[in-house]
């Protein structure tokens, strides 16, 4: 047993933490959130230069990591600083699908991704699909050598910045069938593809994407026709690790800010942390944080095993529950100050809570866990 | 034991319903139900409609132009207006300052200010909290020094709700720094147009300008704006806080919130079925509804005690805690119910006049979830309420 990070990952953690604490203070980040782009190209470049994107890919894929603990190490630090740059979307989801399914031509895009020159977005969820991964109404129909895509995609994170979108569409089967879903690389400027972009509550941007007779060559298909579902699940398993680790890092910040506040804010002539009513609740947060940390280790450590899905479901359920507790209790123990937009905790709490809405909340993962445990 | 309303109460309820049906502007209730932001004009419009009917001030005696309802009638009114989606009555002048003026103000103050509150001539805000004085309000530092016919006020208030609309602020100020904290505080009425006052916005975490900081730099306030006696302000403030704590349970808001979550959960689908049929979601929702049903009766128990002339004691603290927990839980369920559509936050949502992203009910729920974290912080935080309950019950 050894729960220490490897030397490489320790270095990655240290450099990334240092970079973000130098370059990504609250005021800078809040300005980034309010910008038209919703993220900073300069920070993105900086992250690429540090090798943060490369750490999320294996050597075969042109990176130098790509394992569960690489993902958790990177995302915990991104979470700690409340980073809004679209690492999940470009690297884990978009890059992950190209790496898993792409042919040599398609995989060539990864070099650009790792260098920070290309953004990606996964256009999978639809207006009524919620967290259900097999529900795809968007259709892909052959037209000679081309394929025509029609449908609507909902809350496509990072769509506006993406050079290529990975669009899921149904080639066969009914709307809920796991079989028949294909994935296509669609250039953002394809004719018939329109976007309605908007900012998100916890920073970054997304878009509603409409595909109206979008024509792509058959070579735009990633992997085998109709067999996209399993690859989606595998990549979303990696996203689950990333999201849970991001939440963990953000929770760490929330709890630290709370500790600082409890020890410095005075009411009734004494630090409010000396009121046992608050001291015990602060301790409860620390107790639950240890649970969350172990849960993230479980997910990261099992990502490459057969038990990955069940471990993931358990981790996402636990971190969602602890996340809500940490976000709400940290705000409460701060009082009014935590309600202000400028204060670091306000953003951090939003990041934590909004993790619920990407690939499933506590209940969704509880159901998954029950189903997988029974199997 | 009689759990039902009397025939008179039911007649009153029907009268309220008929009034709301006829007079509550549809555009306003639509905005309230969509949780869109109300403009100053929206709020003033509703006040004027109520005032015309004589229902703007349920608490006030008839002689001042109030409705002078009993506790049950007030409850019915609050419940029905919340369910109908009426804008909330802005409480600062009507239910916070007015009772203090009636009890402790001079005749001139009553004659001057009370009609102006009803007619909407003045918009009041509450200047209690300071950066260093939140829960520990008595430690407030804003200083008022008597110089001839004026007080000279220096200091800072914060969290001043809707201070950007206000032309008047009632403040707790320190007039004697050398005595026990509670004994050196006075209650001052200050015209916001006086030179030396600066109002700066505080944007809350949902992006909304709801509260402000108010700075006082050598602000001259005529001595006739002192309420009651100098250095007795703490007594008046405590009196005011008991009024702030009426309708503290927010039963009507929770009932409206519950209906709204049910509506969303019927429209949303999970695994091919309406979300409301999902066993986990349904269980969560049922749990809150069960809590709410019991709390509604707790609330009525206290109200009938109050109607019989008994002042509520720690029960209002209990209702505050339970009521805010229930409201916040409903906000959480609404957020979760909308799935991925909880994430979009177009600035248009805040202004409330653009096509929604996703289903129309989704737009405001996340912002509301975060905004309503305030419910357990202000009006005496839930920790302070728990402290009061224990202290009273253990005879401290
Ligand atoms: C949206 C909003 C609107 C507001 N509007 C107004 C307004 O219009 N006018 C106005 O005057 N004020 C207003 N307030 C201020 C509000 O009354 C204060 O926020 C409240 O009194 C708490 O004070 P604080 O924020 O300074 O927190 P603090 O008092 O610093 O409390 C921080 C934490 O410590 C806890 N705590 C404090 N003392 C104890 C104790 N003895 N035992 C256990 N726990 C304790 C609190 O419960 C809280 O969890 C508003 C606040 C908000 C958030």
JSON list of C-alpha atoms and ligand atoms in Angstrom, two decimals, chain A residues 261 265 267-268 272 275 277-278 332-337 339, chain B residues 92 126-131 133-136 158-161 204 210-211 374 377-384, ligand 1:
[
{"chain": "A", "resi": 261, "resn": "UNK", "atom": "CA", "xyz": [-13.03, 32.95, 8.55]},
{"chain": "A", "resi": 265, "resn": "UNK", "atom": "CA", "xyz": [-14.23, 36.85, 12.19]},
{"chain": "A", "resi": 267, "resn": "UNK", "atom": "CA", "xyz": [-18.72, 38.56, 16.95]},
{"chain": "A", "resi": 268, "resn": "UNK", "atom": "CA", "xyz": [-19.64, 38.95, 20.61]},
{"chain": "A", "resi": 272, "resn": "UNK", "atom": "CA", "xyz": [-16.92, 32.81, 15.83]},
{"chain": "A", "resi": 275, "resn": "UNK", "atom": "CA", "xyz": [-18.78, 28.88, 19.31]},
{"chain": "A", "resi": 277, "resn": "UNK", "atom": "CA", "xyz": [-22.21, 25.22, 17.37]},
{"chain": "A", "resi": 278, "resn": "UNK", "atom": "CA", "xyz": [-19.88, 26.20, 14.53]},
{"chain": "A", "resi": 332, "resn": "UNK", "atom": "CA", "xyz": [-23.83, 29.48, 6.27]},
{"chain": "A", "resi": 333, "resn": "UNK", "atom": "CA", "xyz": [-20.85, 29.68, 8.61]},
{"chain": "A", "resi": 334, "resn": "UNK", "atom": "CA", "xyz": [-19.57, 32.74, 6.77]},
{"chain": "A", "resi": 335, "resn": "UNK", "atom": "CA", "xyz": [-22.84, 34.62, 7.01]},
{"chain": "A", "resi": 336, "resn": "UNK", "atom": "CA", "xyz": [-23.60, 37.44, 4.59]},
{"chain": "A", "resi": 337, "resn": "UNK", "atom": "CA", "xyz": [-20.10, 37.83, 3.19]},
{"chain": "A", "resi": 339, "resn": "UNK", "atom": "CA", "xyz": [-23.36, 35.74, -0.49]},
{"chain": "B", "resi": 92, "resn": "UNK", "atom": "CA", "xyz": [-39.12, 47.91, 5.59]},
{"chain": "B", "resi": 126, "resn": "UNK", "atom": "CA", "xyz": [-33.13, 49.14, 7.11]},
{"chain": "B", "resi": 127, "resn": "UNK", "atom": "CA", "xyz": [-29.74, 50.35, 8.33]},
{"chain": "B", "resi": 128, "resn": "UNK", "atom": "CA", "xyz": [-28.83, 47.96, 11.11]},
{"chain": "B", "resi": 129, "resn": "UNK", "atom": "CA", "xyz": [-26.00, 45.69, 10.07]},
{"chain": "B", "resi": 130, "resn": "UNK", "atom": "CA", "xyz": [-22.44, 46.88, 9.73]},
{"chain": "B", "resi": 131, "resn": "UNK", "atom": "CA", "xyz": [-19.32, 45.13, 8.49]},
{"chain": "B", "resi": 133, "resn": "UNK", "atom": "CA", "xyz": [-21.82, 44.05, 13.52]},
{"chain": "B", "resi": 134, "resn": "UNK", "atom": "CA", "xyz": [-23.92, 41.24, 12.09]},
{"chain": "B", "resi": 135, "resn": "UNK", "atom": "CA", "xyz": [-25.21, 38.71, 14.59]},
{"chain": "B", "resi": 136, "resn": "UNK", "atom": "CA", "xyz": [-23.65, 40.86, 17.27]},
{"chain": "B", "resi": 158, "resn": "UNK", "atom": "CA", "xyz": [-24.06, 47.20, 4.98]},
{"chain": "B", "resi": 159, "resn": "UNK", "atom": "CA", "xyz": [-26.35, 44.55, 3.46]},
{"chain": "B", "resi": 160, "resn": "UNK", "atom": "CA", "xyz": [-28.93, 47.27, 3.04]},
{"chain": "B", "resi": 161, "resn": "UNK", "atom": "CA", "xyz": [-31.65, 45.56, 1.04]},
{"chain": "B", "resi": 204, "resn": "UNK", "atom": "CA", "xyz": [-24.90, 38.89, -4.74]},
{"chain": "B", "resi": 210, "resn": "UNK", "atom": "CA", "xyz": [-30.23, 43.38, -4.10]},
{"chain": "B", "resi": 211, "resn": "UNK", "atom": "CA", "xyz": [-28.18, 44.83, -1.26]},
{"chain": "B", "resi": 374, "resn": "UNK", "atom": "CA", "xyz": [-29.70, 34.04, 2.59]},
{"chain": "B", "resi": 377, "resn": "UNK", "atom": "CA", "xyz": [-28.49, 33.96, 7.40]},
{"chain": "B", "resi": 378, "resn": "UNK", "atom": "CA", "xyz": [-30.59, 37.11, 7.71]},
{"chain": "B", "resi": 379, "resn": "UNK", "atom": "CA", "xyz": [-33.39, 38.06, 10.08]},
{"chain": "B", "resi": 380, "resn": "UNK", "atom": "CA", "xyz": [-31.37, 36.46, 12.90]},
{"chain": "B", "resi": 381, "resn": "UNK", "atom": "CA", "xyz": [-29.34, 33.53, 11.56]},
{"chain": "B", "resi": 382, "resn": "UNK", "atom": "CA", "xyz": [-30.50, 29.99, 12.26]},
{"chain": "B", "resi": 383, "resn": "UNK", "atom": "CA", "xyz": [-27.62, 29.58, 14.69]},
{"chain": "B", "resi": 384, "resn": "UNK", "atom": "CA", "xyz": [-28.74, 32.66, 16.62]},
{"chain": "C", "resi": 1, "resn": "LIG", "atom": "C1", "xyz": [-29.32, 39.09, 1.34]},
{"chain": "C", "resi": 1, "resn": "LIG", "atom": "C2", "xyz": [-29.18, 39.79, 2.65]},
{"chain": "C", "resi": 1, "resn": "LIG", "atom": "C3", "xyz": [-29.98, 40.89, 2.92]},
{"chain": "C", "resi": 1, "resn": "LIG", "atom": "C4", "xyz": [-29.85, 41.59, 4.14]},
{"chain": "C", "resi": 1, "resn": "LIG", "atom": "N1", "xyz": [-30.59, 42.73, 4.34]},
{"chain": "C", "resi": 1, "resn": "LIG", "atom": "C5", "xyz": [-30.34, 43.50, 5.43]},
{"chain": "C", "resi": 1, "resn": "LIG", "atom": "C6", "xyz": [-30.96, 44.79, 5.60]},
{"chain": "C", "resi": 1, "resn": "LIG", "atom": "O1", "xyz": [-31.76, 45.22, 4.76]},
{"chain": "C", "resi": 1, "resn": "LIG", "atom": "N2", "xyz": [-30.62, 45.54, 6.65]},
{"chain": "C", "resi": 1, "resn": "LIG", "atom": "C7", "xyz": [-29.74, 45.10, 7.60]},
{"chain": "C", "resi": 1, "resn": "LIG", "atom": "O2", "xyz": [-29.50, 45.83, 8.55]},
{"chain": "C", "resi": 1, "resn": "LIG", "atom": "N3", "xyz": [-29.14, 43.90, 7.50]},
{"chain": "C", "resi": 1, "resn": "LIG", "atom": "C8", "xyz": [-29.41, 43.08, 6.43]},
{"chain": "C", "resi": 1, "resn": "LIG", "atom": "N4", "xyz": [-28.76, 41.86, 6.29]},
{"chain": "C", "resi": 1, "resn": "LIG", "atom": "C9", "xyz": [-27.75, 41.48, 7.25]},
{"chain": "C", "resi": 1, "resn": "LIG", "atom": "C10", "xyz": [-28.09, 40.28, 8.10]},
{"chain": "C", "resi": 1, "resn": "LIG", "atom": "O3", "xyz": [-28.96, 40.64, 9.09]},
{"chain": "C", "resi": 1, "resn": "LIG", "atom": "C11", "xyz": [-26.76, 39.70, 8.61]},
{"chain": "C", "resi": 1, "resn": "LIG", "atom": "O4", "xyz": [-26.14, 39.05, 7.52]},
{"chain": "C", "resi": 1, "resn": "LIG", "atom": "C12", "xyz": [-26.95, 38.75, 9.75]},
{"chain": "C", "resi": 1, "resn": "LIG", "atom": "O5", "xyz": [-27.30, 39.43, 10.88]},
{"chain": "C", "resi": 1, "resn": "LIG", "atom": "C13", "xyz": [-25.68, 37.92, 10.02]},
{"chain": "C", "resi": 1, "resn": "LIG", "atom": "O6", "xyz": [-24.58, 38.75, 10.20]},
{"chain": "C", "resi": 1, "resn": "LIG", "atom": "P1", "xyz": [-23.22, 38.52, 9.38]},
{"chain": "C", "resi": 1, "resn": "LIG", "atom": "O7", "xyz": [-23.56, 38.33, 7.98]},
{"chain": "C", "resi": 1, "resn": "LIG", "atom": "O8", "xyz": [-22.30, 39.60, 9.74]},
{"chain": "C", "resi": 1, "resn": "LIG", "atom": "O9", "xyz": [-22.66, 37.13, 9.94]},
{"chain": "C", "resi": 1, "resn": "LIG", "atom": "P2", "xyz": [-21.93, 36.90, 11.33]},
{"chain": "C", "resi": 1, "resn": "LIG", "atom": "O10", "xyz": [-22.74, 37.48, 12.41]},
{"chain": "C", "resi": 1, "resn": "LIG", "atom": "O11", "xyz": [-20.51, 37.27, 11.22]},
{"chain": "C", "resi": 1, "resn": "LIG", "atom": "O12", "xyz": [-22.07, 35.33, 11.44]},
{"chain": "C", "resi": 1, "resn": "LIG", "atom": "C14", "xyz": [-21.23, 34.40, 10.78]},
{"chain": "C", "resi": 1, "resn": "LIG", "atom": "C15", "xyz": [-21.62, 33.02, 11.22]},
{"chain": "C", "resi": 1, "resn": "LIG", "atom": "O13", "xyz": [-21.43, 32.90, 12.63]},
{"chain": "C", "resi": 1, "resn": "LIG", "atom": "C16", "xyz": [-22.63, 32.46, 13.23]},
{"chain": "C", "resi": 1, "resn": "LIG", "atom": "N5", "xyz": [-22.69, 32.99, 14.59]},
{"chain": "C", "resi": 1, "resn": "LIG", "atom": "C17", "xyz": [-22.56, 34.29, 14.97]},
{"chain": "C", "resi": 1, "resn": "LIG", "atom": "N6", "xyz": [-22.67, 34.38, 16.28]},
{"chain": "C", "resi": 1, "resn": "LIG", "atom": "C18", "xyz": [-22.89, 33.13, 16.77]},
{"chain": "C", "resi": 1, "resn": "LIG", "atom": "C19", "xyz": [-23.10, 32.57, 18.06]},
{"chain": "C", "resi": 1, "resn": "LIG", "atom": "N7", "xyz": [-23.12, 33.34, 19.13]},
{"chain": "C", "resi": 1, "resn": "LIG", "atom": "N8", "xyz": [-23.28, 31.24, 18.15]},
{"chain": "C", "resi": 1, "resn": "LIG", "atom": "C20", "xyz": [-23.28, 30.44, 17.05]},
{"chain": "C", "resi": 1, "resn": "LIG", "atom": "N9", "xyz": [-23.07, 30.92, 15.81]},
{"chain": "C", "resi": 1, "resn": "LIG", "atom": "C21", "xyz": [-22.89, 32.24, 15.68]},
{"chain": "C", "resi": 1, "resn": "LIG", "atom": "C22", "xyz": [-23.71, 32.97, 12.32]},
{"chain": "C", "resi": 1, "resn": "LIG", "atom": "O14", "xyz": [-24.92, 32.26, 12.51]},
{"chain": "C", "resi": 1, "resn": "LIG", "atom": "C23", "xyz": [-23.10, 32.72, 10.98]},
{"chain": "C", "resi": 1, "resn": "LIG", "atom": "O15", "xyz": [-23.26, 31.38, 10.64]},
{"chain": "C", "resi": 1, "resn": "LIG", "atom": "C24", "xyz": [-28.91, 41.13, 5.11]},
{"chain": "C", "resi": 1, "resn": "LIG", "atom": "C25", "xyz": [-28.13, 40.02, 4.84]},
{"chain": "C", "resi": 1, "resn": "LIG", "atom": "C26", "xyz": [-28.24, 39.33, 3.63]},
{"chain": "C", "resi": 1, "resn": "LIG", "atom": "C27", "xyz": [-27.38, 38.14, 3.38]}
]
